[in-house]
Each structure stands twice: as structure tokens, then as C-alpha cells.
Amino acid sequence: MAVLRVKFTKTKRDKLAQVLWILNWISVVTGAILFSLGLFLKVEINKRVEVMAERDIQYMPNMLIAVGLIACAINFLGGKICYDCVDSTKFLRWKLIMLPYIICTFFFTFCVLVGALMCYSMRGELEESLNLGLTEAMKFYKDTDTPGRCFLKRTVDILQIEFKCCGNSGYRDWFQMQWISNRYLDMSQKEVVDRLRSNVEGKYLMDAAPFSCCNVNSPRPCIQKQITNNSAHFNYEHQTEELNLWMKGCRQALLEHYNYIMQSIGLAVLITWLFELSVLTGVRYLQTSLENVLRQGDPNSESDGWLLENSFIETARINLNIIKSLGKSNQIDEANNGDPNINVPSTSKAHYGPDNVPPKQMSESS
């Protein structure tokens, strides 16, 4: 029994073909949008690549770019097919192509769905990449004279100002690393020397943060040194002074930024998937209804269209039998070592004995 059988008159078939032609061209536009979203995401990731670890997070924008290009190609071909199918006689040129086209498009729409789900599952990999990348960038913040690292101070400062954040997970991250170069430390001062000697690794650590951590909304001048020392500043309590420095870590700020982008892109991809699935459904109805018209021999007659010619269970059983038969044929070929003539009897005369007489006949004659 056919699944979701629908009866079509010639007028309905023609209208369906015309509507699908328009929808396929709209799908070409959605493919271009997916391509553009992939480029946008790639640019956004590359903007912050200096504070990201070398993780494989470029697969998402690359996949969107590929899906967008494939969608343009598939739907362009689909538009051409649907345009020709308005005339049932032109359907003959596409008859053998439509079923493979529908199967390929079905797997493509499945890939689009996977892409939409991946947009929502990218957070973990992105967070790990940002965590490692920000830690490395902060570690080399002081190396303004080292080739290949001299740009990191400017990068981190701009990041903290733009995203109103401080450190990796908070401003206290700066307390655990030396962010002032030894070049700018006065070694003649006993305090500086003692601080360097007090650290096992010889680092100049202090409870301070770079100027870019300062909150511009603070009503008082920014306190970025001796942050935890209440007695060093007048009318100051660092436990309650939330407006002095940015409290949010840059990892969290960047995660929120990219999550917003990824969720928006994921929603767009999900809508595209639903649209592509509806177009694919229409193309399947058009194909089956036109094939039934050819069987009837009257192009003006009514015809049935369906999604599946048999029920879901029957279709699954048929496909499973096909796969099993293919597997058995492969096993036979392997057993025969690929020789197609191994089971073919020889037509040449065998030399059974004297005067070419089979053994049975020889015993009877004797």
C-alpha cells in the first residue's frame, strides 16, 4: 500500500511543477545565504584566531560553505527538471535521472540537518580552544620585543576593551602570571628583586591587572594595582567594588558572542532544511505522478502520486533483501577468486580412454 497517496489531475500536475520551479530557485537563494553565513563565520573565527588554540574548529564554516554551494547546484538542476516537467513529453528526458536525483537530494537534506545540529553542539570544542588560546596569549602578553609575539599585548588589550572582560575566567587570572616585561622592571629596587626571588619560577607576580581591564563605568579612578589591598586605597573594599574592573572573563564573553552567532546560523540552517525537505517532497510527488501517467499512456488523465510505493516496513524489507543479495554475490565472487567462468562446463571433448570412450561405456563393452 502506497504511503501518502494523492490523486493529481493534469492541471494539478502542471501547477505543482510550476510551484516547484519557483521554490527551487528560492532554494538557490537560500544556498547562497548558507554560503554567505559560512564565510561570515569563518571571518569571525579568524578575527580571534590569535586567542584560540589550534583546534579543528574551522570545519563548521567550511561545511556551511560547501553545503551552500551544493545547495545552489542541486536546486538549479531541480528547477530545470521541474520546468521541463510542465510538459509531460519533456519528462521522458529526465525520467531516468529523477529517482537518483531525489535520492541524492534526500541525503543532502540529511547533511543539512546534521549541519544545523552541529551549530548547537560546537560550544564544547570552542570553549576548550578559547581556554587554551587565552591562557597562551596572556602568558606572552609581556613579550612585546619577541618576534611573533609582539602583537599579543595589543590583541589582548583590544579584546578586553571591546568585550568588556578581563583575563581568561576573571581578573584574578592576571595575578598568576607575569604580564610586565623584565625590561620595564627596575632591578635596583629591593622590592622588585625580592618579589622575583620569592617566586620559584622567578616571575614578577602581583595583584594587578592591565589597564584594559578597567571598567569605564566606574565612578572613581581605576584601581589596577594592589587590587586586593584595601588599606592601599582610600574608601576601598575590593570584595564589593564590582565597578572597578570588568568582572566577566574573556572566555565567557567570547563564548556568548560566538554562541549567539552559532544559534542564529543554526536556526537559519534548520529553516533551510525544512524548506529543502518540503521541496523534495513535492518533487517526489511530481515524479511518481508523471511516471503513472506514462504507464497509462494518456497525458491528460488523472494519476496517483506518493512518497513510497509500498509501506515503510515493506520498503525496508525490499531494500534489506537487495543489500543481502549484493552481499551474497560478493561472497560468491570472492570464493571463485573473481573468475566468472569457473562454474561454466567445458565444451571441449575430454580424453576418457582408448578411442575416446567414457569409462562407463568401456566397462559395459568389456
Tab-separated table of C-alpha atoms in Angstrom:
chain	number	residue	atom	x	y	z
A	1	MET	CA	0.000	0.000	0.000
A	2	ALA	CA	1.416	3.359	-1.080
A	3	VAL	CA	2.363	5.901	1.593
A	4	LEU	CA	0.509	9.255	1.451
A	5	ARG	CA	-1.153	8.608	-1.899
A	6	VAL	CA	-2.522	11.749	-3.631
A	7	LYS	CA	-4.530	11.924	-6.874
A	8	PHE	CA	-3.422	14.519	-9.442
A	9	THR	CA	-5.234	15.865	-12.461
A	10	LYS	CA	-3.241	17.314	-15.355
A	11	THR	CA	-3.930	20.833	-14.099
A	12	LYS	CA	-2.684	19.970	-10.622
A	13	ARG	CA	0.452	18.333	-12.034
A	14	ASP	CA	1.220	21.412	-14.120
A	15	LYS	CA	0.665	23.748	-11.168
A	16	LEU	CA	2.821	21.535	-8.945
A	17	ALA	CA	5.650	21.638	-11.494
A	18	GLN	CA	5.405	25.443	-11.768
A	19	VAL	CA	5.379	25.948	-7.992
A	20	LEU	CA	8.355	23.605	-7.577
A	21	TRP	CA	10.234	25.519	-10.269
A	22	ILE	CA	9.792	28.712	-8.237
A	23	LEU	CA	10.647	27.004	-4.946
A	24	ASN	CA	13.832	25.527	-6.396
A	25	TRP	CA	15.004	28.980	-7.402
A	26	ILE	CA	14.212	30.210	-3.897
A	27	SER	CA	16.314	27.291	-2.633
A	28	VAL	CA	19.180	28.505	-4.820
A	29	VAL	CA	18.970	31.810	-2.938
A	30	THR	CA	18.939	30.002	0.425
A	31	GLY	CA	22.025	28.096	-0.714
A	32	ALA	CA	23.741	31.402	-1.421
A	33	ILE	CA	22.702	32.583	2.064
A	34	LEU	CA	24.241	29.468	3.647
A	35	PHE	CA	27.424	30.117	1.666
A	36	SER	CA	27.476	33.716	2.955
A	37	LEU	CA	26.876	32.600	6.549
A	38	GLY	CA	29.783	30.179	6.254
A	39	LEU	CA	32.065	32.975	5.037
A	40	PHE	CA	30.840	35.271	7.823
A	41	LEU	CA	31.523	32.635	10.494
A	42	LYS	CA	34.974	31.928	9.027
A	43	VAL	CA	35.839	35.639	9.172
A	44	GLU	CA	34.564	35.933	12.762
A	45	ILE	CA	36.678	32.970	13.869
A	46	ASN	CA	39.752	34.286	12.066
A	47	LYS	CA	39.345	37.632	13.852
A	48	ARG	CA	40.057	35.917	17.181
A	49	VAL	CA	42.344	33.143	15.935
A	50	GLU	CA	45.227	34.661	17.936
A	51	VAL	CA	43.452	33.844	21.199
A	52	MET	CA	42.321	30.389	20.106
A	53	ALA	CA	44.278	27.176	20.307
A	54	GLU	CA	44.970	25.281	17.104
A	55	ARG	CA	41.858	23.154	17.350
A	56	ASP	CA	39.874	21.885	14.402
A	57	ILE	CA	37.050	24.415	14.693
A	58	GLN	CA	37.194	25.564	11.086
A	59	TYR	CA	35.170	22.531	9.972
A	60	MET	CA	31.889	24.300	10.757
A	61	PRO	CA	32.304	27.323	8.443
A	62	ASN	CA	33.897	25.096	5.784
A	63	MET	CA	30.917	22.746	5.933
A	64	LEU	CA	28.468	25.658	5.608
A	65	ILE	CA	30.344	26.959	2.575
A	66	ALA	CA	30.289	23.501	0.943
A	67	VAL	CA	26.600	22.945	1.767
A	68	GLY	CA	25.716	26.345	0.321
A	69	LEU	CA	27.499	25.642	-2.959
A	70	ILE	CA	25.978	22.142	-3.260
A	71	ALA	CA	22.506	23.545	-2.497
A	72	CYS	CA	22.866	26.070	-5.325
A	73	ALA	CA	23.884	23.331	-7.788
A	74	ILE	CA	21.227	20.799	-6.731
A	75	ASN	CA	18.360	23.272	-6.715
A	76	PHE	CA	19.450	24.802	-10.024
A	77	LEU	CA	19.182	21.330	-11.569
A	78	GLY	CA	15.889	20.756	-9.744
A	79	GLY	CA	14.489	23.976	-11.173
A	80	LYS	CA	15.397	22.886	-14.704
A	81	ILE	CA	13.780	19.465	-14.169
A	82	CYS	CA	10.549	20.936	-12.767
A	83	TYR	CA	10.368	23.489	-15.576
A	84	ASP	CA	10.545	20.748	-18.208
A	85	CYS	CA	8.054	18.566	-16.319
A	86	VAL	CA	5.262	21.043	-17.059
A	87	ASP	CA	5.199	19.278	-20.444
A	88	SER	CA	4.776	15.539	-19.824
A	89	THR	CA	6.556	14.744	-23.105
A	90	LYS	CA	9.712	16.517	-21.879
A	91	PHE	CA	9.576	14.425	-18.723
A	92	LEU	CA	10.944	11.489	-20.741
A	93	ARG	CA	14.407	13.062	-20.914
A	94	TRP	CA	14.520	13.281	-17.092
A	95	LYS	CA	12.716	10.024	-16.287
A	96	LEU	CA	15.861	8.008	-15.578
A	97	ILE	CA	17.541	10.876	-13.741
A	98	MET	CA	14.785	11.932	-11.362
A	99	LEU	CA	14.943	8.991	-8.952
A	100	PRO	CA	18.765	9.211	-8.459
A	101	TYR	CA	18.328	12.984	-8.145
A	102	ILE	CA	15.710	12.524	-5.403
A	103	ILE	CA	17.901	10.005	-3.543
A	104	CYS	CA	20.951	12.306	-3.693
A	105	THR	CA	18.856	15.281	-2.590
A	106	PHE	CA	17.481	13.266	0.325
A	107	PHE	CA	20.988	12.504	1.595
A	108	PHE	CA	21.930	16.144	1.043
A	109	THR	CA	18.996	17.350	3.177
A	110	PHE	CA	20.150	14.909	5.862
A	111	CYS	CA	23.580	16.573	5.765
A	112	VAL	CA	21.893	19.968	6.135
A	113	LEU	CA	20.122	18.687	9.267
A	114	VAL	CA	23.439	17.421	10.652
A	115	GLY	CA	24.938	20.852	9.985
A	116	ALA	CA	22.127	22.538	11.905
A	117	LEU	CA	22.666	20.232	14.889
A	118	MET	CA	26.425	20.787	14.770
A	119	CYS	CA	25.862	24.528	15.135
A	120	TYR	CA	24.361	23.847	18.559
A	121	SER	CA	26.992	21.283	19.609
A	122	MET	CA	30.106	23.341	18.829
A	123	ARG	CA	30.221	25.076	22.237
A	124	GLY	CA	32.413	22.472	23.970
A	125	GLU	CA	35.167	22.491	21.349
A	126	LEU	CA	35.055	26.280	21.118
A	127	GLU	CA	35.315	26.697	24.897
A	128	GLU	CA	38.342	24.399	25.070
A	129	SER	CA	40.004	26.242	22.205
A	130	LEU	CA	39.392	29.631	23.846
A	131	ASN	CA	40.572	28.405	27.250
A	132	LEU	CA	43.931	27.208	25.901
A	133	GLY	CA	44.327	30.104	23.477
A	134	LEU	CA	43.604	32.857	26.022
A	135	THR	CA	45.972	31.262	28.545
A	136	GLU	CA	48.774	31.241	25.974
A	137	ALA	CA	48.047	34.823	24.865
A	138	MET	CA	48.114	36.089	28.459
A	139	LYS	CA	51.363	34.200	29.109
A	140	PHE	CA	53.064	36.024	26.227
A	141	TYR	CA	51.401	39.388	26.938
A	142	LYS	CA	54.710	40.797	28.232
A	143	ASP	CA	56.793	39.667	25.221
A	144	THR	CA	56.465	42.908	23.277
A	145	ASP	CA	60.030	42.595	21.973
A	146	THR	CA	59.789	38.955	20.851
A	147	PRO	CA	59.135	38.391	17.118
A	148	GLY	CA	55.885	36.525	16.563
A	149	ARG	CA	54.520	37.553	19.966
A	150	CYS	CA	54.879	41.315	19.982
A	151	PHE	CA	51.309	41.770	18.746
A	152	LEU	CA	49.681	39.791	21.563
A	153	LYS	CA	49.630	42.661	24.076
A	154	ARG	CA	47.697	44.835	21.666
A	155	THR	CA	45.406	41.924	20.751
A	156	VAL	CA	44.544	41.121	24.374
A	157	ASP	CA	44.059	44.772	25.306
A	158	ILE	CA	41.697	45.395	22.388
A	159	LEU	CA	39.828	42.176	23.220
A	160	GLN	CA	39.323	43.182	26.864
A	161	ILE	CA	38.189	46.684	25.933
A	162	GLU	CA	35.861	45.575	23.131
A	163	PHE	CA	34.202	42.723	25.017
A	164	LYS	CA	34.349	44.411	28.461
A	165	CYS	CA	36.116	41.441	30.005
A	166	CYS	CA	39.269	40.732	31.984
A	167	GLY	CA	41.534	37.685	31.996
A	168	ASN	CA	40.529	34.185	30.976
A	169	SER	CA	37.909	33.441	33.606
A	170	GLY	CA	38.307	36.682	35.608
A	171	TYR	CA	40.686	39.460	36.604
A	172	ARG	CA	42.433	37.224	39.172
A	173	ASP	CA	43.995	35.254	36.291
A	174	TRP	CA	46.452	38.127	35.876
A	175	PHE	CA	47.679	37.572	39.457
A	176	GLN	CA	49.084	34.161	38.461
A	177	MET	CA	51.341	35.284	35.606
A	178	GLN	CA	53.934	37.937	34.936
A	179	TRP	CA	52.436	40.375	32.463
A	180	ILE	CA	55.113	43.112	32.802
A	181	SER	CA	58.322	42.576	30.853
A	182	ASN	CA	61.620	42.488	32.795
A	183	ARG	CA	62.691	45.306	30.526
A	184	TYR	CA	60.415	47.644	32.477
A	185	LEU	CA	61.345	46.404	35.948
A	186	ASP	CA	63.791	48.496	37.985
A	187	MET	CA	66.215	45.883	39.313
A	188	SER	CA	67.833	48.498	41.563
A	189	GLN	CA	64.755	48.446	43.793
A	190	LYS	CA	64.844	45.913	46.599
A	191	GLU	CA	61.096	45.319	46.388
A	192	VAL	CA	61.348	44.229	42.756
A	193	VAL	CA	64.286	41.909	43.402
A	194	ASP	CA	62.621	40.365	46.463
A	195	ARG	CA	59.417	39.741	44.524
A	196	LEU	CA	61.336	37.977	41.757
A	197	ARG	CA	63.272	35.858	44.263
A	198	SER	CA	60.163	34.936	46.206
A	199	ASN	CA	58.738	33.127	43.190
A	200	VAL	CA	60.048	29.644	42.390
A	201	GLU	CA	59.965	30.307	38.660
A	202	GLY	CA	61.457	33.783	39.022
A	203	LYS	CA	58.332	35.566	37.873
A	204	TYR	CA	57.279	39.053	38.893
A	205	LEU	CA	53.781	38.386	40.223
A	206	MET	CA	51.482	40.948	41.815
A	207	ASP	CA	47.808	41.555	42.471
A	208	ALA	CA	47.369	43.831	39.483
A	209	ALA	CA	45.765	43.785	36.049
A	210	PRO	CA	46.407	45.623	32.756
A	211	PHE	CA	44.735	48.972	32.109
A	212	SER	CA	42.400	47.355	29.554
A	213	CYS	CA	40.591	45.627	32.437
A	214	CYS	CA	39.401	48.952	33.824
A	215	ASN	CA	35.649	49.460	33.821
A	216	VAL	CA	34.855	52.797	32.169
A	217	ASN	CA	31.612	52.964	34.148
A	218	SER	CA	33.458	53.154	37.459
A	219	PRO	CA	32.747	56.429	39.334
A	220	ARG	CA	36.288	56.501	40.745
A	221	PRO	CA	39.689	56.366	39.052
A	222	CYS	CA	40.576	52.827	38.075
A	223	ILE	CA	42.457	50.784	40.648
A	224	GLN	CA	44.524	48.250	38.755
A	225	LYS	CA	47.382	47.731	41.234
A	226	GLN	CA	47.192	46.306	44.739
A	227	ILE	CA	43.639	45.324	43.898
A	228	THR	CA	43.175	43.105	46.946
A	229	ASN	CA	44.850	45.518	49.383
A	230	ASN	CA	42.048	47.590	50.908
A	231	SER	CA	44.437	49.677	53.039
A	232	ALA	CA	46.363	50.858	49.984
A	233	HIS	CA	43.392	52.894	48.756
A	234	PHE	CA	41.044	55.320	50.421
A	235	ASN	CA	37.436	54.224	50.922
A	236	TYR	CA	38.002	50.978	49.062
A	237	GLU	CA	36.680	47.442	49.602
A	238	HIS	CA	37.733	45.069	46.846
A	239	GLN	CA	35.127	42.435	47.783
A	240	THR	CA	32.275	44.824	46.952
A	241	GLU	CA	33.956	47.060	44.387
A	242	GLU	CA	32.399	45.478	41.295
A	243	LEU	CA	32.541	48.556	39.088
A	244	ASN	CA	36.321	48.990	39.274
A	245	LEU	CA	37.352	46.205	36.855
A	246	TRP	CA	35.433	44.127	34.364
A	247	MET	CA	34.236	41.092	36.303
A	248	LYS	CA	33.465	38.809	33.380
A	249	GLY	CA	36.223	36.635	31.947
A	250	CYS	CA	37.047	36.950	28.248
A	251	ARG	CA	36.410	33.247	27.654
A	252	GLN	CA	32.819	33.639	28.799
A	253	ALA	CA	32.392	36.866	26.830
A	254	LEU	CA	33.681	35.277	23.623
A	255	LEU	CA	31.596	32.155	24.192
A	256	GLU	CA	28.452	34.265	24.489
A	257	HIS	CA	29.438	36.147	21.336
A	258	TYR	CA	30.035	33.008	19.278
A	259	ASN	CA	27.079	31.143	20.759
A	260	TYR	CA	24.772	33.916	19.624
A	261	ILE	CA	26.225	33.675	16.116
A	262	MET	CA	26.070	29.871	16.064
A	263	GLN	CA	22.495	29.726	17.353
A	264	SER	CA	21.389	32.260	14.747
A	265	ILE	CA	23.140	30.329	11.981
A	266	GLY	CA	21.770	27.035	13.334
A	267	LEU	CA	18.225	28.412	13.185
A	268	ALA	CA	18.775	29.592	9.610
A	269	VAL	CA	20.165	26.180	8.595
A	270	LEU	CA	17.250	24.412	10.307
A	271	ILE	CA	14.723	26.542	8.409
A	272	THR	CA	16.626	25.805	5.203
A	273	TRP	CA	16.428	22.081	5.965
A	274	LEU	CA	12.650	22.229	6.431
A	275	PHE	CA	12.295	24.189	3.193
A	276	GLU	CA	14.518	21.759	1.272
A	277	LEU	CA	12.560	18.813	2.686
A	278	SER	CA	9.253	20.291	1.543
A	279	VAL	CA	10.627	20.913	-1.955
A	280	LEU	CA	11.985	17.349	-2.081
A	281	THR	CA	8.558	16.011	-1.077
A	282	GLY	CA	6.929	17.953	-3.908
A	283	VAL	CA	9.466	16.690	-6.440
A	284	ARG	CA	8.801	13.108	-5.326
A	285	TYR	CA	5.037	13.557	-5.853
A	286	LEU	CA	5.694	15.085	-9.269
A	287	GLN	CA	7.961	12.200	-10.302
A	288	THR	CA	5.603	9.403	-9.240
A	289	SER	CA	2.509	11.064	-10.725
A	290	LEU	CA	4.233	11.596	-14.089
A	291	GLU	CA	5.533	8.017	-14.166
A	292	ASN	CA	1.984	6.761	-13.606
A	293	VAL	CA	0.788	8.957	-16.485
A	294	LEU	CA	3.343	7.285	-18.759
A	295	ARG	CA	2.100	3.866	-17.693
A	296	GLN	CA	-1.485	4.851	-18.523
A	297	GLY	CA	-0.470	6.268	-21.912
A	298	ASP	CA	-2.804	9.288	-21.690
A	299	PRO	CA	-1.024	12.570	-20.790
A	300	ASN	CA	-4.336	14.218	-19.849
A	301	SER	CA	-5.544	11.509	-17.478
A	302	GLU	CA	-5.532	11.553	-13.695
A	303	SER	CA	-2.679	9.822	-11.913
A	304	ASP	CA	-1.652	8.909	-8.401
A	305	GLY	CA	1.440	10.236	-6.685
A	306	TRP	CA	3.026	9.002	-3.463
A	307	LEU	CA	6.080	9.225	-1.298
A	308	LEU	CA	6.659	5.466	-1.141
A	309	GLU	CA	5.107	2.878	-3.426
A	310	ASN	CA	4.948	0.385	-0.542
A	311	SER	CA	4.613	0.783	3.210
A	312	PHE	CA	7.619	1.748	5.306
A	313	ILE	CA	8.070	-1.827	6.564
A	314	GLU	CA	7.742	-3.331	3.092
A	315	THR	CA	10.138	-0.785	1.616
A	316	ALA	CA	12.682	-1.508	4.357
A	317	ARG	CA	12.313	-5.261	3.750
A	318	ILE	CA	12.825	-4.888	-0.007
A	319	ASN	CA	15.923	-2.729	0.458
A	320	LEU	CA	17.288	-5.155	3.037
A	321	ASN	CA	16.845	-8.066	0.626
A	322	ILE	CA	18.636	-6.100	-2.077
A	323	ILE	CA	21.559	-5.445	0.284
A	324	LYS	CA	21.666	-9.131	1.292
A	325	SER	CA	21.656	-10.273	-2.334
A	326	LEU	CA	24.508	-7.892	-3.118
A	327	GLY	CA	26.435	-9.274	-0.141
A	328	LYS	CA	25.895	-12.869	-1.289
A	329	SER	CA	27.023	-12.076	-4.817
A	330	ASN	CA	30.198	-10.530	-3.421
A	331	GLN	CA	30.855	-13.644	-1.344
A	332	ILE	CA	30.421	-15.881	-4.413
A	333	ASP	CA	32.816	-13.709	-6.398
A	334	GLU	CA	35.417	-13.923	-3.624
A	335	ALA	CA	35.036	-17.713	-3.375
A	336	ASN	CA	35.562	-18.019	-7.117
A	337	ASN	CA	38.566	-15.696	-6.954
A	338	GLY	CA	36.820	-13.396	-9.346
A	339	ASP	CA	36.704	-15.981	-12.193
A	340	PRO	CA	33.300	-15.661	-13.922
A	341	ASN	CA	33.768	-18.891	-15.906
A	342	ILE	CA	34.614	-21.168	-13.005
A	343	ASN	CA	31.177	-22.830	-12.944
A	344	VAL	CA	30.770	-22.960	-16.713
A	345	PRO	CA	31.185	-26.568	-18.019
A	346	SER	CA	33.844	-27.085	-20.630
A	347	THR	CA	32.596	-27.744	-24.185
A	348	SER	CA	35.811	-29.336	-25.354
A	349	LYS	CA	35.999	-33.128	-25.677
A	350	ALA	CA	37.667	-34.883	-22.780
A	351	HIS	CA	40.108	-37.769	-23.361
A	352	TYR	CA	38.444	-40.534	-21.331
A	353	GLY	CA	40.351	-43.513	-22.623
A	354	PRO	CA	41.084	-45.516	-25.733
A	355	ASP	CA	39.152	-44.307	-28.739
A	356	ASN	CA	37.679	-41.511	-26.592
A	357	VAL	CA	35.146	-43.799	-24.840
A	358	PRO	CA	33.858	-42.790	-21.350
A	359	PRO	CA	34.841	-45.171	-18.515
A	360	LYS	CA	31.241	-46.408	-18.032
A	361	GLN	CA	30.929	-47.395	-21.684
A	362	MET	CA	34.312	-49.086	-21.568
A	363	SER	CA	33.209	-51.305	-18.639
A	364	GLU	CA	29.976	-52.254	-20.413
A	365	SER	CA	31.791	-53.193	-23.597
A	366	SER	CA	34.260	-55.271	-21.664
